Structures are given as C-alpha cells and as structure tokens.
Tab-separated table of C-alpha atoms in Angstrom:
chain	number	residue	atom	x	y	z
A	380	UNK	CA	-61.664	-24.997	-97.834
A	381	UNK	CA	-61.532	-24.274	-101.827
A	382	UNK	CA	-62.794	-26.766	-103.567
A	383	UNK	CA	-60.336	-28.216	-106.278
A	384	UNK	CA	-61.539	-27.173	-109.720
A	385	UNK	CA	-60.881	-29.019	-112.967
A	386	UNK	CA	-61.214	-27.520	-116.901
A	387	UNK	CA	-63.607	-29.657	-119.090
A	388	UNK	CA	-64.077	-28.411	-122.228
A	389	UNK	CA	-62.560	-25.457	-122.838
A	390	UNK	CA	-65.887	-24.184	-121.538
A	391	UNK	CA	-65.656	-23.870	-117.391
A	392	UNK	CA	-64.930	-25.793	-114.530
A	393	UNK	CA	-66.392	-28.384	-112.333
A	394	UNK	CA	-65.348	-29.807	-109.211
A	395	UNK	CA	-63.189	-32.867	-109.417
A	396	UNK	CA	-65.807	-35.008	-107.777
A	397	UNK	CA	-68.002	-33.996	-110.874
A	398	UNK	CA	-65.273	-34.484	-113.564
A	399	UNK	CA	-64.565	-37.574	-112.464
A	400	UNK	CA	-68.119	-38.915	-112.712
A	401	UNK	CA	-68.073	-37.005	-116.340
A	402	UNK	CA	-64.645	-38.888	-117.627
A	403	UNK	CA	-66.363	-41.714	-116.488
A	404	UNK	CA	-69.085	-41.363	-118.758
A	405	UNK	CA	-66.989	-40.690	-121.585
A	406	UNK	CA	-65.449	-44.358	-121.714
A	407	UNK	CA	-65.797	-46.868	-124.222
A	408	UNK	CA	-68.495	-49.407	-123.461
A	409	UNK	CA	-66.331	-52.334	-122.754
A	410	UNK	CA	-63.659	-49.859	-120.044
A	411	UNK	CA	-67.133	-49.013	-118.503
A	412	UNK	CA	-67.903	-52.535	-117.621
A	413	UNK	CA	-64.291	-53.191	-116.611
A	414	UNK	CA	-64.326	-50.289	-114.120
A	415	UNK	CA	-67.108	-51.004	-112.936
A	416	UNK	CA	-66.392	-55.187	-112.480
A	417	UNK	CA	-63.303	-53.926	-110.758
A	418	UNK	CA	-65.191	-51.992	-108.350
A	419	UNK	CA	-67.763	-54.811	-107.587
A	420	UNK	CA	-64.684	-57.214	-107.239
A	421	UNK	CA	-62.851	-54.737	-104.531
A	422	UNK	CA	-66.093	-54.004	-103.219
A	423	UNK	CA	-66.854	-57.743	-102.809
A	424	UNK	CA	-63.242	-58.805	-101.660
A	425	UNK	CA	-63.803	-55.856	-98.437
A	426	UNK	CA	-67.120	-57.010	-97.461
A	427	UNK	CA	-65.355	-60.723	-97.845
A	428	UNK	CA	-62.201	-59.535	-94.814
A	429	UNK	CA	-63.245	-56.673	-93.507
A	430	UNK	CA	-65.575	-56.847	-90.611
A	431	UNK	CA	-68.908	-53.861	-90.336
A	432	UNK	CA	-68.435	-52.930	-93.624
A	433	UNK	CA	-71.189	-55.409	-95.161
A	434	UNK	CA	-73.962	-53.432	-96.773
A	435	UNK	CA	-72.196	-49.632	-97.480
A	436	UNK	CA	-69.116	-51.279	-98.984
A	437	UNK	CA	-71.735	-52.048	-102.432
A	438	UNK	CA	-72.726	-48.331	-102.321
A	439	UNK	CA	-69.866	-47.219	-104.326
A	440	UNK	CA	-70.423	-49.985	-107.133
A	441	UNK	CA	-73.977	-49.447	-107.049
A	442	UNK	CA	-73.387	-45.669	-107.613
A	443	UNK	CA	-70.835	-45.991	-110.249
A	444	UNK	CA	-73.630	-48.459	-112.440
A	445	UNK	CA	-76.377	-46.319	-111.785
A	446	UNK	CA	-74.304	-42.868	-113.337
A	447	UNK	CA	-72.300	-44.881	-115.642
A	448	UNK	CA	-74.973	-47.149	-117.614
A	449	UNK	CA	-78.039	-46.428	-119.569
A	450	UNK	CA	-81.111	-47.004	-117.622
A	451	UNK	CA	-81.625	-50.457	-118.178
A	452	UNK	CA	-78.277	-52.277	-117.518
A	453	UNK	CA	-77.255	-49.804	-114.774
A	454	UNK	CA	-80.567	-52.123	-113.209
A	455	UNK	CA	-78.737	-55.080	-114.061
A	456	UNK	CA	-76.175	-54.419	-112.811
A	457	UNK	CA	-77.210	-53.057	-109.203
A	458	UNK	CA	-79.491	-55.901	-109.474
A	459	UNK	CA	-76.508	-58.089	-109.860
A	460	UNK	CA	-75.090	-56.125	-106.791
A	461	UNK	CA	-77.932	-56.915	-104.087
A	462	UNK	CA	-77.845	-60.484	-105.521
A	463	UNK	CA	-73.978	-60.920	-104.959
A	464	UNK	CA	-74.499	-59.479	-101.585
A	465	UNK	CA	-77.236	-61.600	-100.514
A	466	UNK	CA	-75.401	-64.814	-102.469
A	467	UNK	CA	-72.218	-63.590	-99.657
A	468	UNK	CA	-74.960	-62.757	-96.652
A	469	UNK	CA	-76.142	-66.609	-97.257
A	470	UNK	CA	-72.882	-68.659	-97.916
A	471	UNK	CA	-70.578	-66.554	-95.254
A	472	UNK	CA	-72.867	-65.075	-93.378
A	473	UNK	CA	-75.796	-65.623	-90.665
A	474	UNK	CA	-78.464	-66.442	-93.266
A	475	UNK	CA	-79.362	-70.022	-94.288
A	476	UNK	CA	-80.106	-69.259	-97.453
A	477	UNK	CA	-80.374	-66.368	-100.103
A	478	UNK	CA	-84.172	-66.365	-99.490
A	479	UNK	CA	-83.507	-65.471	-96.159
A	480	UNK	CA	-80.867	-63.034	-96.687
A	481	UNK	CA	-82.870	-60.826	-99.039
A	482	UNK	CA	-85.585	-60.896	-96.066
A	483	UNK	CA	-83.200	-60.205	-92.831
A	484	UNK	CA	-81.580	-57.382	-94.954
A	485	UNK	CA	-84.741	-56.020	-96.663
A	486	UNK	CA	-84.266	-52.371	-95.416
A	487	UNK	CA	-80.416	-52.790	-96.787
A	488	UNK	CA	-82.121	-53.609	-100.317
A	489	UNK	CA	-84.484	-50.458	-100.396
A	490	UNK	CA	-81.457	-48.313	-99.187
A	491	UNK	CA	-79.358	-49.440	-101.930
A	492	UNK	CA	-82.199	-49.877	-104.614
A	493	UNK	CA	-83.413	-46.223	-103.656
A	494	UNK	CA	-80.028	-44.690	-103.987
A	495	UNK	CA	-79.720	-45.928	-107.478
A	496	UNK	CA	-82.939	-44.704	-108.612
A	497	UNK	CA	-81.896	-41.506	-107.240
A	498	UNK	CA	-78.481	-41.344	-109.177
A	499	UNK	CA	-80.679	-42.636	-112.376
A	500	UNK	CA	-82.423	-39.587	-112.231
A	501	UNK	CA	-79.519	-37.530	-111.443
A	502	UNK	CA	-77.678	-38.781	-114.388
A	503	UNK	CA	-81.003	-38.033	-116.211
A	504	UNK	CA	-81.125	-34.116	-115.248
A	505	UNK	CA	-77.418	-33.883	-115.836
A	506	UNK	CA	-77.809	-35.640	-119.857
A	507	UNK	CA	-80.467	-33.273	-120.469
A	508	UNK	CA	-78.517	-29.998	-118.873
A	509	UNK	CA	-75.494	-30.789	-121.099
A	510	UNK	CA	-77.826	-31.048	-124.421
A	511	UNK	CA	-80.017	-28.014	-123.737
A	512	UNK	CA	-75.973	-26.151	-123.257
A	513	UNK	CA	-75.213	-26.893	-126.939
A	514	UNK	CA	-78.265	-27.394	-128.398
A	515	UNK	CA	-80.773	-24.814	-129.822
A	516	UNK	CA	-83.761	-25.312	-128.050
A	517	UNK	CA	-86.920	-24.810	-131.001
A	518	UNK	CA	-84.731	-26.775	-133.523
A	519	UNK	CA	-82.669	-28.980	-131.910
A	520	UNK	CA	-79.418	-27.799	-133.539
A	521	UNK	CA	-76.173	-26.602	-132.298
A	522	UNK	CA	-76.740	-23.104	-130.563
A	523	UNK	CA	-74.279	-20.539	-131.749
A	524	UNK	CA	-72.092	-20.686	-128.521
A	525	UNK	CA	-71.930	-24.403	-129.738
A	526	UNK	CA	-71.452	-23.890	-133.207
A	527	UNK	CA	-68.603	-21.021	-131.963
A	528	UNK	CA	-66.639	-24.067	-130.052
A	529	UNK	CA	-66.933	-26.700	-132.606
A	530	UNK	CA	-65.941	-24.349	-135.651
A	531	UNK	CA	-62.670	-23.237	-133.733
A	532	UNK	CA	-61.995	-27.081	-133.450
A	533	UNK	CA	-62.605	-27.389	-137.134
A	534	UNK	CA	-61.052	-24.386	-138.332
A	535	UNK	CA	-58.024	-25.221	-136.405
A	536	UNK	CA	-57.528	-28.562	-137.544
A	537	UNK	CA	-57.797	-27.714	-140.810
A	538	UNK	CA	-55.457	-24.964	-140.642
A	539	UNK	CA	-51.647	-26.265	-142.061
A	540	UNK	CA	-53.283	-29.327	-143.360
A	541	UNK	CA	-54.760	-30.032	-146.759
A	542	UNK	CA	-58.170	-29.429	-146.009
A	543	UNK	CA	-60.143	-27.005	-147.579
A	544	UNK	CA	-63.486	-25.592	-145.523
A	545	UNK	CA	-66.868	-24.111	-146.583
A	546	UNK	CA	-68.360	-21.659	-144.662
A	547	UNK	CA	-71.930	-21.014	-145.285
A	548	UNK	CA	-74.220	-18.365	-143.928
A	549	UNK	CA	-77.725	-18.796	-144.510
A	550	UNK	CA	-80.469	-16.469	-144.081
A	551	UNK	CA	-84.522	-17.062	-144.568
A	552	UNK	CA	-85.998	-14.604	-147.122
A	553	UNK	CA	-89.330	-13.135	-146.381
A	554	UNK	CA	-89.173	-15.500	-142.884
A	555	UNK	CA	-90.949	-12.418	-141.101
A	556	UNK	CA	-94.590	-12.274	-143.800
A	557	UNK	CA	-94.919	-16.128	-142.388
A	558	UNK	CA	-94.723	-15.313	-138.429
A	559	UNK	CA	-96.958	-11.866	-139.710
A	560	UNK	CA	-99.294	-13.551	-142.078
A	561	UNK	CA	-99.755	-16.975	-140.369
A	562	UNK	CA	-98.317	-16.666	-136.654
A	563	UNK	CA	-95.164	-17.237	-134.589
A	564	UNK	CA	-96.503	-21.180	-133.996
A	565	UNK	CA	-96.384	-21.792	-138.193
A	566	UNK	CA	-92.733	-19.662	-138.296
A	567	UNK	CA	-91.599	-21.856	-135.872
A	568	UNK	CA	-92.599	-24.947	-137.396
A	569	UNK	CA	-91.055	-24.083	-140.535
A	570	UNK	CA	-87.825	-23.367	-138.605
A	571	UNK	CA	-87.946	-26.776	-137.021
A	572	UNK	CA	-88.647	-28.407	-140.246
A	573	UNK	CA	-86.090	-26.628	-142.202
A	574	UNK	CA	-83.664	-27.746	-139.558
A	575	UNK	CA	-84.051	-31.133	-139.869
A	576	UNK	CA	-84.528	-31.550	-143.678
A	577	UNK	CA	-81.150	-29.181	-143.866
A	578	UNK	CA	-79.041	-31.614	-141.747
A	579	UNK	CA	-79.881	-34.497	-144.051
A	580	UNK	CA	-78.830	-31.827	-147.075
A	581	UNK	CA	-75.674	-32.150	-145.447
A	582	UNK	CA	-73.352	-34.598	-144.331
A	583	UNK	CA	-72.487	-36.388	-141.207
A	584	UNK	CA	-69.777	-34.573	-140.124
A	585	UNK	CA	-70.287	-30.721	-141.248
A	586	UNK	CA	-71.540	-28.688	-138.906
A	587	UNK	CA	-74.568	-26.625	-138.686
A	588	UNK	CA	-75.996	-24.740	-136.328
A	589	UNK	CA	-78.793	-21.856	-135.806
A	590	UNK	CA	-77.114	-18.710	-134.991
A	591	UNK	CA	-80.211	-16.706	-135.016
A	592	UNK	CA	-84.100	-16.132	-135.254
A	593	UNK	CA	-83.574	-17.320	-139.308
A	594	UNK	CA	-80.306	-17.158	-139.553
A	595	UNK	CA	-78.151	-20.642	-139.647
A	596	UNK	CA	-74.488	-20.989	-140.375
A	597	UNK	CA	-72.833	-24.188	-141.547
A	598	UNK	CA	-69.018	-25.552	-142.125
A	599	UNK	CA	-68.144	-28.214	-144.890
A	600	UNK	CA	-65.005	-29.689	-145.664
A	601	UNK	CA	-64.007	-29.803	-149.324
A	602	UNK	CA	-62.197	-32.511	-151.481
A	603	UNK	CA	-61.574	-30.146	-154.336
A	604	UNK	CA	-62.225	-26.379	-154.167
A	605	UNK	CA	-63.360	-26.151	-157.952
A	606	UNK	CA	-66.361	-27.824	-156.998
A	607	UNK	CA	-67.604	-25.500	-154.636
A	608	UNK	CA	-70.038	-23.391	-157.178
A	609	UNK	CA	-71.372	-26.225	-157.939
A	610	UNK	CA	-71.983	-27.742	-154.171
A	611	UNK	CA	-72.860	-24.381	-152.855
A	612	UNK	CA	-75.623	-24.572	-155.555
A	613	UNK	CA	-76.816	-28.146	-154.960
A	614	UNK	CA	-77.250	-26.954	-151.341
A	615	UNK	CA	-78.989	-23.479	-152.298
A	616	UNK	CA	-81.466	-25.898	-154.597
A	617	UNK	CA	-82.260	-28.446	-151.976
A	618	UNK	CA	-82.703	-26.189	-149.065
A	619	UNK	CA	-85.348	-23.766	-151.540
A	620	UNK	CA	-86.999	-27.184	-152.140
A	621	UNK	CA	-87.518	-27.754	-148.155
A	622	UNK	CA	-88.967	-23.913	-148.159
A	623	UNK	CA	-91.442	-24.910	-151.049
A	624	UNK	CA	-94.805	-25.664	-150.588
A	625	UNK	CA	-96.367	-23.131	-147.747
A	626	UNK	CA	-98.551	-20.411	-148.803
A	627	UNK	CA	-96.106	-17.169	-148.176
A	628	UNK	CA	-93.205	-17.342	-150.375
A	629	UNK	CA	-89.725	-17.997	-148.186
A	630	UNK	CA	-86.463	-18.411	-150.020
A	631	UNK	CA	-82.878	-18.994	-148.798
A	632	UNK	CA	-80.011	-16.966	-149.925
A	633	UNK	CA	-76.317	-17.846	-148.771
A	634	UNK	CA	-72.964	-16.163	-148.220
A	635	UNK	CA	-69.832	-18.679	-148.740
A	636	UNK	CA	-66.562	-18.182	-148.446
A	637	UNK	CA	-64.164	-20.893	-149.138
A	638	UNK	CA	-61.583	-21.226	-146.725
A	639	UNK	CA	-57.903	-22.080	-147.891
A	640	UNK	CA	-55.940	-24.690	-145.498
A	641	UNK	CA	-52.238	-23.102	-145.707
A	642	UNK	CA	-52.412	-20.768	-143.150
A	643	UNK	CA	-54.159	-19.582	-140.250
A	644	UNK	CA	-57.786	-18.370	-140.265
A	645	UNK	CA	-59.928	-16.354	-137.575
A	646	UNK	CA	-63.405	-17.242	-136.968
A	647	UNK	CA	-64.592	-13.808	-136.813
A	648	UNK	CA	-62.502	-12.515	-140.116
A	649	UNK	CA	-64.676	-16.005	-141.608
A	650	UNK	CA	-68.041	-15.429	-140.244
A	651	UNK	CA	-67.553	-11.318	-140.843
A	652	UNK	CA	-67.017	-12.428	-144.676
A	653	UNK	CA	-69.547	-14.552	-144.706
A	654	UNK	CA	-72.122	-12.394	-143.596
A	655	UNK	CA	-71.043	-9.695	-146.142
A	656	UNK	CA	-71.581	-12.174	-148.986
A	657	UNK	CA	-75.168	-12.777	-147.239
A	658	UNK	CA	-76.079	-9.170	-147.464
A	659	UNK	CA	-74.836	-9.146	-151.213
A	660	UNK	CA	-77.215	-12.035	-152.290
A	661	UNK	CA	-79.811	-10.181	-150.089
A	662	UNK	CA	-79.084	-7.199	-151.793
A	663	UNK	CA	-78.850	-8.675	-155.515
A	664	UNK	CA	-82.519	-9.817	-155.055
A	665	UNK	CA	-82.925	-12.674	-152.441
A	666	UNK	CA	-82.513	-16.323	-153.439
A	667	UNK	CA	-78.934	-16.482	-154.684
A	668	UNK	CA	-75.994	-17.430	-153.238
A	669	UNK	CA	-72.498	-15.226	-153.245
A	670	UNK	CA	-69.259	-17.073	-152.858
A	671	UNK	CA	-65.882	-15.869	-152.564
A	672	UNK	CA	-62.778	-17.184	-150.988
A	673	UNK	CA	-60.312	-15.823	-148.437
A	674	UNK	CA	-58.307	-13.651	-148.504
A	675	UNK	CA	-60.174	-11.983	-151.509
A	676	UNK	CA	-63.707	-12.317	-149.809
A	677	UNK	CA	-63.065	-8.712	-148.090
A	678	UNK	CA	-61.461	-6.849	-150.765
C-alpha cells in the first residue's frame, strides 16, 4: 500500500507518521505539556475501564514525552508515567502497595523505561540530521541550500511592503596563500573564526550563510536606504578587523546591491548582481566594497 506523504517545508516529504511527530515538536512549551497531560489522562482513564490493556496503554504517553521533551523532563515525565501506573497497580489492582507493584511488574518497568531511552536517542539522531541539512558543516552557518530557502522567505516578504533589503556577497582575498603557506587545518580555522565573529557583526535576524570554500553571502533589512554606504562600510571595517592579525595578509571585499521593496525581485537576478559587484571590488584592487541598487546594479 502507498504510504500517505505529507509536504514539510517546502523542502520534501515525510510520511504522516513522521510529520506528525515533527508538528509535535514544533509546539509551544506549555501545548506540549497539555498534549501530552491529555494523553497520560486518556491513557490513565483506559487502563482505569478497560480490562488487558494495563501496561501497553502508557506506551503511547511514554513515547510522546520521550520525542516531545528535552532529555531531562521527557525523564520526568515517563518517570511520572511508571509511578502513576504503579500508584493504579497498588490502589486498583492486585498489589498491596506501590512497593510491591514496582516489584510484580519489574519487567513492565524496563520495557517501558527501555523504549524511552530508545526514542531519546531517536529524537537525538533526528535533531542532529535536521541541523547538519541547513547547516554548513566547518562553520556552523547556514549552507547555501539553506541560505537559498530562507532568502526566498525574506525576499518575498519584503517584496510590496516597505522594507528595503541588503544583499551582500563576500569574498576572502588572498584566502588561498593561508591554506598554501600555512595548511588547510589554519584556512579552516580562520573560516570558522570569521564565521562566528561575522554573525555578531550582524544582527539577530539577517541572514548569513557560507555559500562557498570563502565565499559567504548575507541579507539585511534596511530602515533607510541612504545609510547603506555607510553600513556596508561599518561591516567591510569590522569584518577586515576579524581577518587582522595572522601572518598572510587576507582581506574581505563585498558586492551589495540594495534591494528596493515595490516590486518583485528574483533571487538569482539579486545574487547574479551581487556577484558582479564582487568581481568589480576584486578587480579594483581587493578590499573594497561595490554597491549598487536594483534595477541599475546590471546596467
């Protein structure tokens, strides 16, 4: 039988049983807890009336706290479970006491402690299989696949409103003398720690990403437009400033192009124009920064 697929993302499918789990995850704290009280409570209520259905009845709570939660309440709370179902085991059940509940249904326990720690660990894999999707793997940055998503989403909502972007292409003059002169293991570290000194260069919510072996691209929104010599420079200044400091001399040149908000604009017409105005401060002698902004930045 075909298995019923789902979109996430814009970026593929997964089965439903999967996309569940994953809207799941995407909850607000307190709807988390909720859900998951909910389930306990139905859980607990069917164990309660229903007859045979004692110990796999708290499977499907146990399951949901061990993929929902961090680590350390999804314990909690399957702790919480195997204590509720010994509390039932001793006040409705055969056992005098809880004592004696949590030893006539020891191999119960395991089973349900050892399928959590299995979903833990699932839940584990699956965190770090979504990060190493988006994120570059040396510097820890958005890869450009990534970087391609979020820009549409950016580009897009700016488009018709009153929000005027930045696009910035960056490039790492003389990048290649450092993995030459001193080894790929220094060129990466100086990729690594360019990366994370330029994401405190810029702010919280513009983008940036590495689209290449030194080449990083970034998107800013801007309050006024007539400031964006002066930003673009700022940035130029402070990124040369990370780059300072090693023994081979490594600059950063830039191609910006400010993007208007009436309209609609392509990614590819941006980051084409962007890219030209790299090759022109590459061209003009390294270490300077071209801006123009559309349409004029391909005329």
């Amino acid at each position: 039988m075909r298995k019923l697929l789902i979109p996430i993302d814009k970026g593929g499918y997964l089965p439903s049983g999967a996309q569940i789990a994953h809207c799941l995850s995407r909850q607000s704290p307190a709807r988390k807890m909720g859900i998951f009280l909910c389930v306990t409570a139905m859980a607990f209520g069917i164990d309660l009336f229903v007859k045979g259905t004692t110990s796999p009845v708290y499977i499907i709570p146990a399951l949901l706290a061990s993929w929902t939660f961090r680590p350390q309440r999804a314990i909690t709370c399957v702790f919480g479970i195997i204590l509720l179902f010994c509390l039932k085991q001793s006040l409705f059940g055969p056992d005098a006491d809880i004592r004696e509940a949590i030893l006539s249904n020891g191999v119960e326990i395991l089973v349900l402690a050892g399928i959590a720690t299995l979903v833990m660990s699932l839940r584990d894999f699956f965190d770090y299989v979504q990060v190493m999707a988006i994120k570059d793997p040396l510097t820890g940055l958005l890869n450009k696949a990534a970087f391609d998503d979020k820009a549409d989403a950016m580009i897009g909502a700016a488009s018709g409103s009153k929000q005027w972007l930045l696009l910035l292409a960056l490039d790492l003059d003389g990048f290649k003398n450092v993995n030459d002169l001193k080894g790929h293991a220094a060129g990466d570290a100086l990729l690594v720690r360019f990366a994370q000194e330029a994401t405190h260069v810029l702010r919280r919510d513009d983008l940036l990403g590495r689209t290449g072996g030194d080449e990083f691209c970034a998107i800013l929104g801007l309050c006024d437009p007539r400031e964006s010599d002066v930003l673009v420079q700022e940035i130029h200044t402070r990124l040369n400033a990370i780059l300072a400091g090693i023994d081979v001399e490594v600059t950063c040149s830039i191609g910006a192009v400010i993007v208007e908000p009436a309209g609609k604009a392509d990614r590819h017409v941006l980051y084409q124009a962007a890219d030209e105005l790299l090759y022109l401060a590459k061209r003009a002698g390294r270490n300077t920064v071209k801006i123009a902004s559309m349409p004029h930045a391909l005329s």
